[in-house]
PDB file of C-alpha atoms in Angstrom:
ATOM      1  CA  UNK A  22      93.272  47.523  29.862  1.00 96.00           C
ATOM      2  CA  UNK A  23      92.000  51.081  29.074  1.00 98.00           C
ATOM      3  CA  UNK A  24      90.994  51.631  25.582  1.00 98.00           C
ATOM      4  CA  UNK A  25      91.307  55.428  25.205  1.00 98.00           C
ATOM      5  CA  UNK A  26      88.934  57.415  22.300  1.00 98.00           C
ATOM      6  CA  UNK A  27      90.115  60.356  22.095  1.00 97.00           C
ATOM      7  CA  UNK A  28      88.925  62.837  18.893  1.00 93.00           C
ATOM      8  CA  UNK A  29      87.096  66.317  18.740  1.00 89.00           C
ATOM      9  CA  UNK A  30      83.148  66.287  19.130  1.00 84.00           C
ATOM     10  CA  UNK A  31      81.295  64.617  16.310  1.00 85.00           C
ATOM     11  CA  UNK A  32      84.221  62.253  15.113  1.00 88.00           C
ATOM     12  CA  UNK A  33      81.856  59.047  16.914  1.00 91.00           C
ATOM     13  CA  UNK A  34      83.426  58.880  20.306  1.00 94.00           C
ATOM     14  CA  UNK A  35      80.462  57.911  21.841  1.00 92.00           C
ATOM     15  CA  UNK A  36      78.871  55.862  19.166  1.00 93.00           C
ATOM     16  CA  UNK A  37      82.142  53.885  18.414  1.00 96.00           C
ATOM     17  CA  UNK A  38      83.173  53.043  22.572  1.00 97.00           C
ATOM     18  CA  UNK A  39      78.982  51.093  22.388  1.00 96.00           C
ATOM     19  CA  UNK A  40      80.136  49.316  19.420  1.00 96.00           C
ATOM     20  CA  UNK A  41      83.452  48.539  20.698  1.00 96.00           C
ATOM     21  CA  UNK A  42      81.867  47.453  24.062  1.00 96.00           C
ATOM     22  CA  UNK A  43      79.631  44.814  22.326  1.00 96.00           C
ATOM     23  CA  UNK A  44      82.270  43.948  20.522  1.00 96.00           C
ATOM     24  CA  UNK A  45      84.789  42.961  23.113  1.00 95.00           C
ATOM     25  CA  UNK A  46      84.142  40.288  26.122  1.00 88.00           C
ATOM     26  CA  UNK A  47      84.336  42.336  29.715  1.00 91.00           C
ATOM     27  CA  UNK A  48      83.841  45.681  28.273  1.00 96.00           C
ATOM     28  CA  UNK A  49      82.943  48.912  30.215  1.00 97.00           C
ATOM     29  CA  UNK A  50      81.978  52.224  29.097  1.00 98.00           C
ATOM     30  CA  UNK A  51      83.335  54.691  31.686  1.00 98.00           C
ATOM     31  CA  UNK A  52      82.317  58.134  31.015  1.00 96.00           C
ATOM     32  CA  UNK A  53      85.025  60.107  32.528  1.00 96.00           C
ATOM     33  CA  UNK A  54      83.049  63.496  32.140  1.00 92.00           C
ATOM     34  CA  UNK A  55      81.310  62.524  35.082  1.00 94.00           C
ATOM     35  CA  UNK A  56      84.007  63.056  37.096  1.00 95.00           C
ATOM     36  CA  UNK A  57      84.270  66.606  35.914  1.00 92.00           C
ATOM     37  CA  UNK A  58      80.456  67.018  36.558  1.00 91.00           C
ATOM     38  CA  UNK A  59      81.253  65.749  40.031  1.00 92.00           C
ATOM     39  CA  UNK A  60      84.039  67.965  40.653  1.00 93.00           C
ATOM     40  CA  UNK A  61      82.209  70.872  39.312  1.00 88.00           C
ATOM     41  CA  UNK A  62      79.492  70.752  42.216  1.00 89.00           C
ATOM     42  CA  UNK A  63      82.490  70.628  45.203  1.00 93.00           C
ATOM     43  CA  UNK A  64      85.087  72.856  43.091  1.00 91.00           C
ATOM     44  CA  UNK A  65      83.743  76.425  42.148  1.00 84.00           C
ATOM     45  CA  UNK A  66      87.046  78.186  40.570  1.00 84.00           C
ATOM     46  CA  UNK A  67      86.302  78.868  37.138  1.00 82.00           C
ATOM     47  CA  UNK A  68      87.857  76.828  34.666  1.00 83.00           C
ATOM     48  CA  UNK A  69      87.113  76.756  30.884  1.00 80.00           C
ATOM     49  CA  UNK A  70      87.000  73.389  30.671  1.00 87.00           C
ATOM     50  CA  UNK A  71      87.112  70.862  33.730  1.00 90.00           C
ATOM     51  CA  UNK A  72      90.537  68.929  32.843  1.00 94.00           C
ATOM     52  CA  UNK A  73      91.948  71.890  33.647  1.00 94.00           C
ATOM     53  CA  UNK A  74      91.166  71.283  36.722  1.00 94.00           C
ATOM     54  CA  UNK A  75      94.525  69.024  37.856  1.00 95.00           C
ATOM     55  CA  UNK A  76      91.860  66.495  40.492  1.00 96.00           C
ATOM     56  CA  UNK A  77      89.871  65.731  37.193  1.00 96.00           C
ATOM     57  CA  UNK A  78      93.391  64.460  35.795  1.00 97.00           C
ATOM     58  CA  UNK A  79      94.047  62.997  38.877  1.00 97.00           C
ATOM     59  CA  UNK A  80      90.828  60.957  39.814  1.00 98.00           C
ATOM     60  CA  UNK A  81      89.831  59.724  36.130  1.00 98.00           C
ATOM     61  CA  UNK A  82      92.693  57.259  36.047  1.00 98.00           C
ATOM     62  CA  UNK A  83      92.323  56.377  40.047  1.00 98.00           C
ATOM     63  CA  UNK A  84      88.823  55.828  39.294  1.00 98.00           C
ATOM     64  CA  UNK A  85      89.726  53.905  35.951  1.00 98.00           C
ATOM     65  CA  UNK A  86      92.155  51.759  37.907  1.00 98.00           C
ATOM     66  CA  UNK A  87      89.337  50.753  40.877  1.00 98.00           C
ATOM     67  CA  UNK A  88      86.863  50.126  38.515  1.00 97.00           C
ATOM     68  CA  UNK A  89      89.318  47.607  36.860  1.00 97.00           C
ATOM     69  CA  UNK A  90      90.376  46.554  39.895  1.00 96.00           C
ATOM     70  CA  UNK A  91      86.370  45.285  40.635  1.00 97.00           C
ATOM     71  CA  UNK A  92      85.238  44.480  37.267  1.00 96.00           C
ATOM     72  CA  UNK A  93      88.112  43.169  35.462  1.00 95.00           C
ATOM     73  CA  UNK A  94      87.922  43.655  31.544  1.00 95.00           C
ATOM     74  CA  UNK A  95      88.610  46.645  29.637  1.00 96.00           C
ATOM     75  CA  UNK A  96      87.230  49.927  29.548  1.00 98.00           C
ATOM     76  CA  UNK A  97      86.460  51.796  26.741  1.00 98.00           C
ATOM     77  CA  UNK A  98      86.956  55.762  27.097  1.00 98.00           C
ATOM     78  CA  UNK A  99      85.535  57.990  24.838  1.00 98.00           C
ATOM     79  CA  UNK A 100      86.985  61.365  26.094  1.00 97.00           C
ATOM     80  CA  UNK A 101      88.486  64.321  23.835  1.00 95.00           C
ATOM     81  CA  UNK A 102      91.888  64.885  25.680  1.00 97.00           C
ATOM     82  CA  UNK A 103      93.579  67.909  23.214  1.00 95.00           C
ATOM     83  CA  UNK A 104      95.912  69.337  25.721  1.00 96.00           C
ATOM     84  CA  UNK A 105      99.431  66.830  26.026  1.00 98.00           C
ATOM     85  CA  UNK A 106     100.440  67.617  28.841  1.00 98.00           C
ATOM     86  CA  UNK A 107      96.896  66.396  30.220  1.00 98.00           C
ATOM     87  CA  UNK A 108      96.980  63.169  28.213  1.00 98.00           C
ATOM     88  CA  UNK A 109     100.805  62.456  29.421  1.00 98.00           C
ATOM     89  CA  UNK A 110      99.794  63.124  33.067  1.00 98.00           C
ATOM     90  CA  UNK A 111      96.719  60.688  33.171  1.00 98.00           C
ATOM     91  CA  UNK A 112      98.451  58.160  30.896  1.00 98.00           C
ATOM     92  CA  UNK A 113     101.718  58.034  33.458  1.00 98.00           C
ATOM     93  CA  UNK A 114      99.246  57.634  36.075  1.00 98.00           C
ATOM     94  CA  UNK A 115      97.686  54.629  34.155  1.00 98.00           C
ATOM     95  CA  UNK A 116     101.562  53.186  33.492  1.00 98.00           C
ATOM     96  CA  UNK A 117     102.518  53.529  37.658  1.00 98.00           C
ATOM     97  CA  UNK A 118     100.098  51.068  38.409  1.00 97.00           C
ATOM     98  CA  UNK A 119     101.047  48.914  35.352  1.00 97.00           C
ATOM     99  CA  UNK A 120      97.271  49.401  33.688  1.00 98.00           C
ATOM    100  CA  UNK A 121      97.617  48.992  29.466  1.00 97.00           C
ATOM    101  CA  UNK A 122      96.302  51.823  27.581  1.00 98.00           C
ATOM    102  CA  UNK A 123      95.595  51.883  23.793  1.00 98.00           C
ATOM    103  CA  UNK A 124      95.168  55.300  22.658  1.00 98.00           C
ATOM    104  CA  UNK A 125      93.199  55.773  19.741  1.00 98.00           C
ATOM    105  CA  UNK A 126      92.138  59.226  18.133  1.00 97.00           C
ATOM    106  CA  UNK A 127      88.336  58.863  15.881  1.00 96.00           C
ATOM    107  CA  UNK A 128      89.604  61.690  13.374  1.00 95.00           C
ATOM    108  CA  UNK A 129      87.150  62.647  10.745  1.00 91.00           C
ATOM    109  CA  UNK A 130      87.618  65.734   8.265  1.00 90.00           C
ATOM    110  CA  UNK A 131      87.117  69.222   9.409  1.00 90.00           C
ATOM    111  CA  UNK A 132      84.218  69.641   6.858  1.00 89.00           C
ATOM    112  CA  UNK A 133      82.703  66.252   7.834  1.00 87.00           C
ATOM    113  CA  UNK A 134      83.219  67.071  11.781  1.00 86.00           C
ATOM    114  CA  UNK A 135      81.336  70.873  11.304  1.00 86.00           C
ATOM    115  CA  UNK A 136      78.548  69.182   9.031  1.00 87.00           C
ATOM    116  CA  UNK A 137      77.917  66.241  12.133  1.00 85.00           C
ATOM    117  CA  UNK A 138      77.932  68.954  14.779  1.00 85.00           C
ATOM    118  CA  UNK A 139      75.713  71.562  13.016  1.00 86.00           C
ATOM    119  CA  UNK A 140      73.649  68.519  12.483  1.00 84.00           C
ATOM    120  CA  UNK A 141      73.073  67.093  16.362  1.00 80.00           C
ATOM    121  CA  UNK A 142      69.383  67.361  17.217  1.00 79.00           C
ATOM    122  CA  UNK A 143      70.243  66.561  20.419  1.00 77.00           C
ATOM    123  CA  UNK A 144      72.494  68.689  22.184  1.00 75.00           C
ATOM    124  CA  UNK A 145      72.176  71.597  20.483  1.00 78.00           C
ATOM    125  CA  UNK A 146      72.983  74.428  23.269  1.00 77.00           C
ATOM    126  CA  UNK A 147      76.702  73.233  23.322  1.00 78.00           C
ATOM    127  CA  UNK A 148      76.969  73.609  18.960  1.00 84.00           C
ATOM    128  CA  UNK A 149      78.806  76.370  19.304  1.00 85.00           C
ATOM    129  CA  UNK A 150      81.012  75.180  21.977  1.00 80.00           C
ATOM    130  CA  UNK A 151      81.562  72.125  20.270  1.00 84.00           C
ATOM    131  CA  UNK A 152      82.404  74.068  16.799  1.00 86.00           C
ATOM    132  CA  UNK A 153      84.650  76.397  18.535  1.00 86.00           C
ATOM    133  CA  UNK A 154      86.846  73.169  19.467  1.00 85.00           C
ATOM    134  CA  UNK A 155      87.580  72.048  15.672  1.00 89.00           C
ATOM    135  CA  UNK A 156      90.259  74.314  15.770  1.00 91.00           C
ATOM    136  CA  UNK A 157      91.585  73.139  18.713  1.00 92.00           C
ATOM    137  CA  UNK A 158      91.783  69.627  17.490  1.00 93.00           C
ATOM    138  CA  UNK A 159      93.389  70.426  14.526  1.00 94.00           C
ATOM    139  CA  UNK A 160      96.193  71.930  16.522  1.00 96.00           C
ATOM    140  CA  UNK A 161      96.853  68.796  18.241  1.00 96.00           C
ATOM    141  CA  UNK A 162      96.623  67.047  15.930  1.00 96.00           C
ATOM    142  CA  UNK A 163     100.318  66.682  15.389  1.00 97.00           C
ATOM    143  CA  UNK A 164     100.833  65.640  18.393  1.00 98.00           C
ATOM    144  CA  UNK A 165      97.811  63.205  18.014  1.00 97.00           C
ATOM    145  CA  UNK A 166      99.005  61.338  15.248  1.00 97.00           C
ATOM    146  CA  UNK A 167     102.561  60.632  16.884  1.00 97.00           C
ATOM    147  CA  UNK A 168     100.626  59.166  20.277  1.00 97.00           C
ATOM    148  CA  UNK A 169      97.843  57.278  19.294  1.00 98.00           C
ATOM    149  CA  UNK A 170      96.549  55.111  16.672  1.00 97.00           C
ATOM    150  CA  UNK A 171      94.746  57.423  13.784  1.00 96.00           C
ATOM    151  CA  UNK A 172      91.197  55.634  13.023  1.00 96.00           C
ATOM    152  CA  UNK A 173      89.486  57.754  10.382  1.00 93.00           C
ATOM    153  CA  UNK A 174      85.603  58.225  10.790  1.00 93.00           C
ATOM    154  CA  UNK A 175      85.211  60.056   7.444  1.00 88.00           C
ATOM    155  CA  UNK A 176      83.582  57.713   5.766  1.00 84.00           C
ATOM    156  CA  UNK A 177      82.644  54.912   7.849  1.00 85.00           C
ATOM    157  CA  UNK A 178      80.252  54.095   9.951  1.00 86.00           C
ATOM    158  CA  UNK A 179      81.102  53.595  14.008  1.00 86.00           C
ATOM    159  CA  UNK A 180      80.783  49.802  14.015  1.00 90.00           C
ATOM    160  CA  UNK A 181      83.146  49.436  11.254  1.00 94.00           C
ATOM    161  CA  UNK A 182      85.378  51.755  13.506  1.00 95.00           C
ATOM    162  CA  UNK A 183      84.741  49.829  16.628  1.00 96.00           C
ATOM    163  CA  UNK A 184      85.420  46.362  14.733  1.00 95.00           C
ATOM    164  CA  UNK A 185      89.143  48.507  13.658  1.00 96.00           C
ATOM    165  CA  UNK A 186      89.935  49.293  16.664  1.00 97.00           C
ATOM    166  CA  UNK A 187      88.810  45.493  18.057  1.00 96.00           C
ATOM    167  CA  UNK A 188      90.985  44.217  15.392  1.00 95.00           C
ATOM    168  CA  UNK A 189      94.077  45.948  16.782  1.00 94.00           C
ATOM    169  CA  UNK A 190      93.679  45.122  20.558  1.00 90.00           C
ATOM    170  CA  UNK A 191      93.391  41.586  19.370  1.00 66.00           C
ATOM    171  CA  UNK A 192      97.184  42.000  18.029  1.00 56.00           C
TER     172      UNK A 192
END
């Protein structure tokens, strides 16, 4: 099973797939922007972002899938996917090789999401990069909210999202 966190930066992506991995027996974090760092040493087009580039959509879920394939379990990732058609293409490729997905969106309020960005100590060369992509996520949004499960960050802390979202793959 792939447990998909999807969400704009600062809504606890990252925090909430640890949780969620301590949380559930056979968990693995796969960091799918790997691939993209990967691809951007071999592919040197320019792209604005590298799931534009169509093998990032391609080997994420063929790497998902053989990781699976090894490990067994579930893995939890915590990628921002905004663009549908990007989400639809690596989610079909998922469904051809009969692989679950659970799609789940960490949404917390534009305010709240600004104030945790403008607030990271740690990567602070890609704050404005990061900012600039609010807007974006409130335009899919819509979208968002028909395709995955909303779990709002807001006010919560990630373990009490992780334990949510644990909850729900239980069902």
């Amino acid at each position: 099973m792939i447990i998909w966190l999807n969400g704009t930066f600062g809504a606890g992506k990252t925090t909430t797939a640890r949780e969620l991995a301590r949380l559930l027996p056979q968990a693995r974090i796969f960091d799918s922007e790997l691939v993209g760092y990967l691809l951007r040493q071999v592919i040197t087009e320019p792209v604005g972002d590298f799931q534009d580039l169509p093998p990032w959509r391609a080997l994420v879920p063929r790497t998902a899938i053989e990781i699976l394939g090894h490990t067994g379990g579930a893995l939890v990732i915590p990628q921002t996917v905004l663009v549908q058609r990007y989400a639809h293409e690596i989610f079909r490729a998922f469904a051809a090789e009969r692989v679950p997905v659970r799609h789940f969106v960490l949404h917390a309020a534009p305010e709240e999401l600004v104030a945790r960005i403008e607030g990271d100590q740690v990567e602070t060369a890609a704050r404005q990069w990061r900012l600039d992509h609010v807007a974006r996520y409130l335009e899919a949004l819509p979208w968002l909210r028909e395709e995955a499960t909303l779990i709002d960050t807001s006010r919560q802390p990630a373990g009490k999202a992780a334990r949510d979202i644990a909850n729900q793959i239980d069902r």
